GROMACS .gro file of C-alpha atoms in nm:
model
  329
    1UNK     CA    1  12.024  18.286 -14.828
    2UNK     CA    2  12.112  18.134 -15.150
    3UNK     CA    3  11.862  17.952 -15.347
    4UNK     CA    4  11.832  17.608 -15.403
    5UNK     CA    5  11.604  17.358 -15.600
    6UNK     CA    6  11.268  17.271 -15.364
    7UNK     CA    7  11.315  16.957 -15.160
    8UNK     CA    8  11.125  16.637 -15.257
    9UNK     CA    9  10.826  16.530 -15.062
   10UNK     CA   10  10.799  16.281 -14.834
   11UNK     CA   11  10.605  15.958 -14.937
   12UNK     CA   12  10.535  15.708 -14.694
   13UNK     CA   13  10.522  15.325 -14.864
   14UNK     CA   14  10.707  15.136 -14.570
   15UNK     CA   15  10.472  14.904 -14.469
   16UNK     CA   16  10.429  14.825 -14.072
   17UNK     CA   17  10.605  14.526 -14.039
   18UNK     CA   18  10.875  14.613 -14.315
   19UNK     CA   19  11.208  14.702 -14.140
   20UNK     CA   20  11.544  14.814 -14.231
   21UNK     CA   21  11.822  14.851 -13.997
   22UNK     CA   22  12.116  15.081 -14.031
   23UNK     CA   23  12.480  15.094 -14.002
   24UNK     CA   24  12.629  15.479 -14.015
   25UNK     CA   25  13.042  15.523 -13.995
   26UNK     CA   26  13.201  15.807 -13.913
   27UNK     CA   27  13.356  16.068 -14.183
   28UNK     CA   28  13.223  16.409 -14.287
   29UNK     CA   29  13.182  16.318 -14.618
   30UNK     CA   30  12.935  16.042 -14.517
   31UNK     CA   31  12.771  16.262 -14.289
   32UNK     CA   32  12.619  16.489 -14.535
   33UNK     CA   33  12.533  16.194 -14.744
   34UNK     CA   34  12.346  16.067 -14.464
   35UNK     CA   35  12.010  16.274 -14.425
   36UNK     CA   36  11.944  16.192 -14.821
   37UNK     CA   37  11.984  15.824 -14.789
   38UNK     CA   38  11.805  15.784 -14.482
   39UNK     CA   39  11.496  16.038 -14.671
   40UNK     CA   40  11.536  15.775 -14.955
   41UNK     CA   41  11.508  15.457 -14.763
   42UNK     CA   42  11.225  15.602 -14.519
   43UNK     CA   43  11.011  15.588 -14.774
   44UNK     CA   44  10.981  15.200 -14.792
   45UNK     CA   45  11.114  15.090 -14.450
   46UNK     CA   46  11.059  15.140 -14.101
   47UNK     CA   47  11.406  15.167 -13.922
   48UNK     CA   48  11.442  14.848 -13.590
   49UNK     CA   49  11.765  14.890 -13.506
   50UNK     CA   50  11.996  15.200 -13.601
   51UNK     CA   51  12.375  15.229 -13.512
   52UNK     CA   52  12.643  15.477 -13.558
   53UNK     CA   53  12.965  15.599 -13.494
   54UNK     CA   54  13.145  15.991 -13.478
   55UNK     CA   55  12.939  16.200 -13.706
   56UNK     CA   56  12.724  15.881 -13.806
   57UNK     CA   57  12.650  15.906 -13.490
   58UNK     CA   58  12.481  16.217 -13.454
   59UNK     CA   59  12.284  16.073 -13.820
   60UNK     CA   60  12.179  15.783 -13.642
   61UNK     CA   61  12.020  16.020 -13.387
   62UNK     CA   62  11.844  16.173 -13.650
   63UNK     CA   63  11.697  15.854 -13.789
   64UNK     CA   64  11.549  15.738 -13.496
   65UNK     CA   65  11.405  16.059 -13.366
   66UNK     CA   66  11.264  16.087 -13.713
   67UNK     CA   67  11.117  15.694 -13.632
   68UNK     CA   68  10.989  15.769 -13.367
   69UNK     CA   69  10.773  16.035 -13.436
   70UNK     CA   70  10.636  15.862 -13.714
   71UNK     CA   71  10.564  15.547 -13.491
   72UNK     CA   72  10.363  15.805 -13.334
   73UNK     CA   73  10.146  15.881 -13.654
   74UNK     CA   74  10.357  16.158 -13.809
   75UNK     CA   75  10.585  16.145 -14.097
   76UNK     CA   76  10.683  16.541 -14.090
   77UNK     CA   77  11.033  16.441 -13.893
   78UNK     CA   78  11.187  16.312 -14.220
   79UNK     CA   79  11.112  16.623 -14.415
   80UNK     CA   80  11.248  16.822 -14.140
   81UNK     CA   81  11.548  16.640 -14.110
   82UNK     CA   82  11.631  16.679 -14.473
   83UNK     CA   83  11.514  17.023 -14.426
   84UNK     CA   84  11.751  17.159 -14.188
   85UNK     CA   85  12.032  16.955 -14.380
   86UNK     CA   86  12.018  17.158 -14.663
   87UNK     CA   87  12.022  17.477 -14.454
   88UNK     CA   88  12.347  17.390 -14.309
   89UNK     CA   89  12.512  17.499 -14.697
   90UNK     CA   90  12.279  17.887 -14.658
   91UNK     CA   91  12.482  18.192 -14.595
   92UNK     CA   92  12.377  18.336 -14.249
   93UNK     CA   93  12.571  18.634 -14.284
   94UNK     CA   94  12.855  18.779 -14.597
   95UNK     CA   95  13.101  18.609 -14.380
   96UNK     CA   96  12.993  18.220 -14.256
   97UNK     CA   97  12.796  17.913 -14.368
   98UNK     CA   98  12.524  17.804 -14.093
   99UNK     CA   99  12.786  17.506 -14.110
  100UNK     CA  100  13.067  17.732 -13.996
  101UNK     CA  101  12.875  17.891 -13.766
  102UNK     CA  102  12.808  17.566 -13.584
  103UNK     CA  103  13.192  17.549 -13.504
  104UNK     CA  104  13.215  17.838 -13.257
  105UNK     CA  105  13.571  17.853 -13.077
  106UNK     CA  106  13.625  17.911 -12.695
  107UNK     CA  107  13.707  18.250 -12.663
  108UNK     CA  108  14.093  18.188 -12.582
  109UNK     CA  109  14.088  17.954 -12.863
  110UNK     CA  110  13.930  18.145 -13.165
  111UNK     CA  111  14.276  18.282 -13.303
  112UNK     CA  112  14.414  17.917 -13.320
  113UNK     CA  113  14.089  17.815 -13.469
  114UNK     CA  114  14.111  18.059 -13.728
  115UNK     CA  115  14.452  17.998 -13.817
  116UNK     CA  116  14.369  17.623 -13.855
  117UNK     CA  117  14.068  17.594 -14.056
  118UNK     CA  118  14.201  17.728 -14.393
  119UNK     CA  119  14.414  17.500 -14.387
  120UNK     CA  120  14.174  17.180 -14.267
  121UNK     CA  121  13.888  17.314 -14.496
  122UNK     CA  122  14.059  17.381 -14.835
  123UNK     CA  123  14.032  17.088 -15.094
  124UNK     CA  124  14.325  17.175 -15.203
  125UNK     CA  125  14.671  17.310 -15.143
  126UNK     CA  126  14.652  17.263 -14.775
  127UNK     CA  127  15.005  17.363 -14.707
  128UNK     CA  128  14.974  17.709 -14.859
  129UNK     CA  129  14.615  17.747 -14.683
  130UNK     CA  130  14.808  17.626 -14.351
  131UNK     CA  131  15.068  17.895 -14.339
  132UNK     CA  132  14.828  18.192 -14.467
  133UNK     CA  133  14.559  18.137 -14.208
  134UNK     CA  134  14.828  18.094 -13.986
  135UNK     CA  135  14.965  18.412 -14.125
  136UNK     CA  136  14.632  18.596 -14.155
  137UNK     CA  137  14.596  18.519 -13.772
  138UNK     CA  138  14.863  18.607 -13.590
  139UNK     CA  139  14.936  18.950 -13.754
  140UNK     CA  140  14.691  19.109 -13.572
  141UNK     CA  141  14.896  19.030 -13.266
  142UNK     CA  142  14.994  19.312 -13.075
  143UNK     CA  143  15.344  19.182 -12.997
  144UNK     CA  144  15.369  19.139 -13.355
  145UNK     CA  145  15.199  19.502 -13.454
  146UNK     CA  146  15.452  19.630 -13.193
  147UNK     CA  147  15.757  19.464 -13.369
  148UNK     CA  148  15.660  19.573 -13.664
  149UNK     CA  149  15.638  19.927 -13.563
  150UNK     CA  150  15.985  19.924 -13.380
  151UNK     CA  151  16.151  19.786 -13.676
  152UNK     CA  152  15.970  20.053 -13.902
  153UNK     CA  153  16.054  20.321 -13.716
  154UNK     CA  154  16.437  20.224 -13.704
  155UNK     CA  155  16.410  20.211 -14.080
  156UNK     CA  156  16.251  20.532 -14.122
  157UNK     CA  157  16.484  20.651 -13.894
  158UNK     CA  158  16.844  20.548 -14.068
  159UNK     CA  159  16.675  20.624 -14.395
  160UNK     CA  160  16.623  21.005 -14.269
  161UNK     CA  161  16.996  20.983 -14.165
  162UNK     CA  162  17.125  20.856 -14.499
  163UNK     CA  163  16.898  21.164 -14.676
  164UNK     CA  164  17.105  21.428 -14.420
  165UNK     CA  165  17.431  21.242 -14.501
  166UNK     CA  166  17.524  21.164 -14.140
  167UNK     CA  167  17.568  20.798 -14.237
  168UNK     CA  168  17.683  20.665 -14.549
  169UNK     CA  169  17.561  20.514 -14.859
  170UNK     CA  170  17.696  20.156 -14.786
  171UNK     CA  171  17.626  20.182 -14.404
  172UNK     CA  172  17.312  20.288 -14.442
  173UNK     CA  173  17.264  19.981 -14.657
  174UNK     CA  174  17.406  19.766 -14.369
  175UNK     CA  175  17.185  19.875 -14.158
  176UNK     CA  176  16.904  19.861 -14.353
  177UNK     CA  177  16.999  19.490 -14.439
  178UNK     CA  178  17.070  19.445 -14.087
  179UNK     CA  179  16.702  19.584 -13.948
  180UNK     CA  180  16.530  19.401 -14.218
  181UNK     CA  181  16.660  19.050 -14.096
  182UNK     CA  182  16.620  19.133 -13.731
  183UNK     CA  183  16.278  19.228 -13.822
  184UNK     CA  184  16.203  18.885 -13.988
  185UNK     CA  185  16.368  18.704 -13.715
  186UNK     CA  186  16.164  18.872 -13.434
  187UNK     CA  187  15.861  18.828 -13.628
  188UNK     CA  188  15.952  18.427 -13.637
  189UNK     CA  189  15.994  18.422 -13.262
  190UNK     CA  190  15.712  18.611 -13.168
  191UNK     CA  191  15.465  18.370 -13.413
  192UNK     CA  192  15.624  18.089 -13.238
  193UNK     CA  193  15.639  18.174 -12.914
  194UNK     CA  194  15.196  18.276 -12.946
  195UNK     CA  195  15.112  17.940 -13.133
  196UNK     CA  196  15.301  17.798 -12.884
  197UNK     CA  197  15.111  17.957 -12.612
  198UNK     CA  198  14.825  17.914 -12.798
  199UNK     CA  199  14.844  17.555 -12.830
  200UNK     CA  200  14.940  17.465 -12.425
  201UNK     CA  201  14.588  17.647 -12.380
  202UNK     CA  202  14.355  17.349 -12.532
  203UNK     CA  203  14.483  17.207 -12.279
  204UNK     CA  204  14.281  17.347 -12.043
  205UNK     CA  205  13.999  17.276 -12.289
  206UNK     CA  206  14.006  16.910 -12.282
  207UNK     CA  207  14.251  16.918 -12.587
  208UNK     CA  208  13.961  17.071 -12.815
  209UNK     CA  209  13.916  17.433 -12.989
  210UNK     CA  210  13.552  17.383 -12.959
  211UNK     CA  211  13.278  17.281 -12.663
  212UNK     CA  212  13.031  17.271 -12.899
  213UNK     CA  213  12.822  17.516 -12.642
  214UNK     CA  214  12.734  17.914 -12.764
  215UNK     CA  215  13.072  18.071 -12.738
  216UNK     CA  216  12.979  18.484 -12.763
  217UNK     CA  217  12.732  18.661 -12.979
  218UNK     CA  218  12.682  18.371 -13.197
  219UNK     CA  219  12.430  18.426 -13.480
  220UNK     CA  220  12.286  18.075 -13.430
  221UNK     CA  221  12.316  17.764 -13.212
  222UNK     CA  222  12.650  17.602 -13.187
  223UNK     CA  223  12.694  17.229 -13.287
  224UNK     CA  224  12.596  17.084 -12.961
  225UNK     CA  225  12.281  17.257 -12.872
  226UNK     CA  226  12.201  17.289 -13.265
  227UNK     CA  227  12.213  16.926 -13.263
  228UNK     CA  228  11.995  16.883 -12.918
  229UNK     CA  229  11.692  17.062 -13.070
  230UNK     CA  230  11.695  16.931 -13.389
  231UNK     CA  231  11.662  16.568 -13.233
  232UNK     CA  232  11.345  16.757 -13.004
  233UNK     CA  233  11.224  16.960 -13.323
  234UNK     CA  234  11.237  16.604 -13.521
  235UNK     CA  235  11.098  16.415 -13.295
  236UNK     CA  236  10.809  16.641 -13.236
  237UNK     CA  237  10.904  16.742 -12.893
  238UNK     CA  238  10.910  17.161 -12.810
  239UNK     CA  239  11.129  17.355 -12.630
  240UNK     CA  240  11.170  17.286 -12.262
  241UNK     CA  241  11.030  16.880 -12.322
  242UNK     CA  242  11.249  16.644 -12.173
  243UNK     CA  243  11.526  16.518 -12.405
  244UNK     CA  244  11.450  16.222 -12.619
  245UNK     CA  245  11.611  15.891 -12.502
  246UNK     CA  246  11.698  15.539 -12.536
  247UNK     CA  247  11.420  15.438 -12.330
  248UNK     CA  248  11.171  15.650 -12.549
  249UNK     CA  249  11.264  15.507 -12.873
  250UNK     CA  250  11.244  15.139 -12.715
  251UNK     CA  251  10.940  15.165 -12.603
  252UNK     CA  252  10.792  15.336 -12.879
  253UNK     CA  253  10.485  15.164 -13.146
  254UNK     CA  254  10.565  14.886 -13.387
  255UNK     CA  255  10.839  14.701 -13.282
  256UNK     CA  256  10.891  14.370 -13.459
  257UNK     CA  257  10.695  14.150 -13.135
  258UNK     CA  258  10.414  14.359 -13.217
  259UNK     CA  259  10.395  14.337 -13.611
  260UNK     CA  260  10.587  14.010 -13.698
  261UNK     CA  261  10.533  13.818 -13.356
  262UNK     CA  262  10.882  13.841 -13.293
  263UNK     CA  263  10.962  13.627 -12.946
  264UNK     CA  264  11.320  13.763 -12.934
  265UNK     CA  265  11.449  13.973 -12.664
  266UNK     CA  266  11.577  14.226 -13.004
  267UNK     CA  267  11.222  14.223 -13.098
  268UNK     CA  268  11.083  14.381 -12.807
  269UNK     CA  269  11.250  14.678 -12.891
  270UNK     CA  270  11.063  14.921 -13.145
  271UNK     CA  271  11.398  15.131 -13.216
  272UNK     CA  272  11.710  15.017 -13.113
  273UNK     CA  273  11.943  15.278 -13.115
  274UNK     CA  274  12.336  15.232 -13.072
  275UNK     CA  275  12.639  15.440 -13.082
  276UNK     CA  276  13.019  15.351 -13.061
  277UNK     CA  277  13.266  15.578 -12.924
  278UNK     CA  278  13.628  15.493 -12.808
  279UNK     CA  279  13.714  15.567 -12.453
  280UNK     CA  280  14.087  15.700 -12.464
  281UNK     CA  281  14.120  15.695 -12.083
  282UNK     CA  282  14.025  15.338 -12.053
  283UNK     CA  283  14.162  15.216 -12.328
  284UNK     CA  284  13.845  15.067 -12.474
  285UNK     CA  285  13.572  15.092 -12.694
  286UNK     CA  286  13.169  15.150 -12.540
  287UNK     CA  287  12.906  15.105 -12.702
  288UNK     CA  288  12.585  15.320 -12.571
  289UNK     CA  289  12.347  15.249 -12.419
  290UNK     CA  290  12.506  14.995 -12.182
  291UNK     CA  291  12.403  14.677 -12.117
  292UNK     CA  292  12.304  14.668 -11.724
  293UNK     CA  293  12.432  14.332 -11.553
  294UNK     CA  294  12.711  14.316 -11.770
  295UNK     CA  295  13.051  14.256 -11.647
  296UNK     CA  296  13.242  14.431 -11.912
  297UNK     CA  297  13.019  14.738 -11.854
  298UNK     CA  298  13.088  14.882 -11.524
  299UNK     CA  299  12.890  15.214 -11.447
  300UNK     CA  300  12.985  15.561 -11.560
  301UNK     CA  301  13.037  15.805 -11.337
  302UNK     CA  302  13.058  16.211 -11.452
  303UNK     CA  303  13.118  16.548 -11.282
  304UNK     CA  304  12.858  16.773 -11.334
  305UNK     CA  305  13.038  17.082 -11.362
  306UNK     CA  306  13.223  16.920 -11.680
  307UNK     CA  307  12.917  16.802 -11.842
  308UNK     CA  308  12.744  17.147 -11.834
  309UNK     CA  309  13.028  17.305 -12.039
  310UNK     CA  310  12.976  17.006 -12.278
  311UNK     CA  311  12.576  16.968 -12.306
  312UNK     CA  312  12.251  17.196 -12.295
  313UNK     CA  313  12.109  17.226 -11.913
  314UNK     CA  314  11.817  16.998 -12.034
  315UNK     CA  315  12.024  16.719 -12.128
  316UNK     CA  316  12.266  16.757 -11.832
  317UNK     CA  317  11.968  16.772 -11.609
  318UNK     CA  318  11.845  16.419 -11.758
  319UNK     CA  319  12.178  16.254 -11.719
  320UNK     CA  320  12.102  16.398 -11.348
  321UNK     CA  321  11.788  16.267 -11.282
  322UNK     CA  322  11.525  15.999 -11.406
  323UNK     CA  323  11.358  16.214 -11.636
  324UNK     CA  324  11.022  16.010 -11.596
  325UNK     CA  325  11.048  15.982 -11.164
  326UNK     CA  326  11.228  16.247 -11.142
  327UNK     CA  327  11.522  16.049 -10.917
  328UNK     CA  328  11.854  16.097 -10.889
  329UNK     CA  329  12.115  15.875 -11.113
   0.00000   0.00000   0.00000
């Protein structure tokens, strides 16, 4: 682990009935803004209403787990939050980030995956990063070790011919000139033909190189379930609780009807948390959680089986079944 400057402390001024709502777009960039500004503005307001998008999203989360458990007389969420931001940049092994490690590529995806990333992840010169992790990849092929060794040993072998003199100096350099650019040609083919391959397989992985779910003998979490108990861990639940929801944060301490008198129906609501996603399928945006009775908001319906290669057994289990009456959805 690398070392870093200590993390500031967390100073609680906000005042009960002094709130500050947040907006948090999408963008990686923002997203590791995030846990520092939200630290920052803790410190003098309480959070109503939170809403996010993408990877401000999964922020927002953060936030109002962090809220919540401090509506609940503890603070320590915050800290933790900013905590386990900052471990995201530690080296978990000579190889990978603990941010790297949270990508962790289906098993019939990985080579793709790493012949992508150089080229997504440099800052710079992401054509020359392209084609070498694409490089890099694929020539641990087999097909393409097996050309490889075909065309060397046809070298080797018109090269021992031209040393006994059974084949010309300027034939054995046509040859040679010949094998060299079938060799580069059936290296080109075979490259294309496996990213092709490669590629028609996300298919079958819903067009993504990543669930987000352990994927092998992972070091740590992967992003999904990373991101599942650090909402628990921040909100001050433990392992095996039931997963933190809309519902919880609502009804939490301190909304504004409690500390400002606030007769609104928004002021019932201690956290309000919100989350925008675009629904390719249907052509639409959604915001989350829906509003019940509303005609542009027309129930949900999932397959189980696809949700628990997506989410933790815990969640998946809550989308299941009323995770206070234990009912069926």
């Amino acid at each position: 682990m690398s070392a870093r400057e200590p993390l500031p402390g967390f100073d609680d001024r906000a005042p009960r009935d002094r709130y500050c709502d947040l907006i948090l777009t999408g963008g990686v960039t923002s997203s590791i803004a995030y846990p520092a500004a939200i630290f920052a503005l803790a410190m003098v307001y309480r959070f109503n209403s939170i809403g996010g998008a993408s990877s401000g999203a999964g922020a927002a989360a953060l936030a109002a787990a962090a809220e919540y458990r401090r509506r609940h007389g503890s603070s320590d969420g915050f800290r933790i939050m900013l905590e386990r931001a900052a471990d995201v940049a530690d080296k978990v092994d000579d190889s990978k980030t603990r941010l790297e490690w949270l990508f962790q590529p289906e098993e019939e995806n990985r080579r793709l995956f790493d012949a992508l990333l150089p080229g997504f992840a440099a800052p710079s010169g992401k054509p020359g990063a392209l084609v070498g992790g694409l490089l890099r990849a694929y020539a641990k092929s087999k097909i393409v070790l097996a050309i490889a060794a075909v065309m060397a040993f046809i070298c080797l072998i018109t090269l021992a011919k031209a040393v006994q003199g059974d084949i010309g100096g300027p034939a054995a350099l046509l040859i040679g000139i010949g094998a060299t650019a079938l060799f580069f040609i059936a290296i080109v083919v075979a490259l294309f033909v496996l990213f092709a391959r490669d590629v028609g397989r996300i298919v079958r992985h819903d067009y993504g190189l990543c669930s987000g779910t352990r994927s092998g003998d992972a070091p740590v979490l992967p992003f999904t379930d990373w991101l599942h108990s650090l909402i628990q861990e921040i909100a001050g639940r433990k392992a095996g609780d039931r997963p933190l929801t809309f519902a919880d944060l609502a009804a939490a301490p301190g909304s504004p009807r409690e500390t400002l008198k606030d007769p609104s129906p928004m002021g019932a609501a201690s956290i309000n948390l919100q989350m925008f996603t675009a629904n390719v399928t249907h052509g639409r945006p959604y915001v989350f959680p829906q509003n019940e009775g509303d005609a542009d908001d027309l129930p949900l319906f999932f397959r189980l089986s696809d949700m628990n290669r997506l989410f933790p057994p815990d969640v998946v289990r809550a989308m299941e079944f009323d995770p206070v009456t234990g009912q069926s959805n």
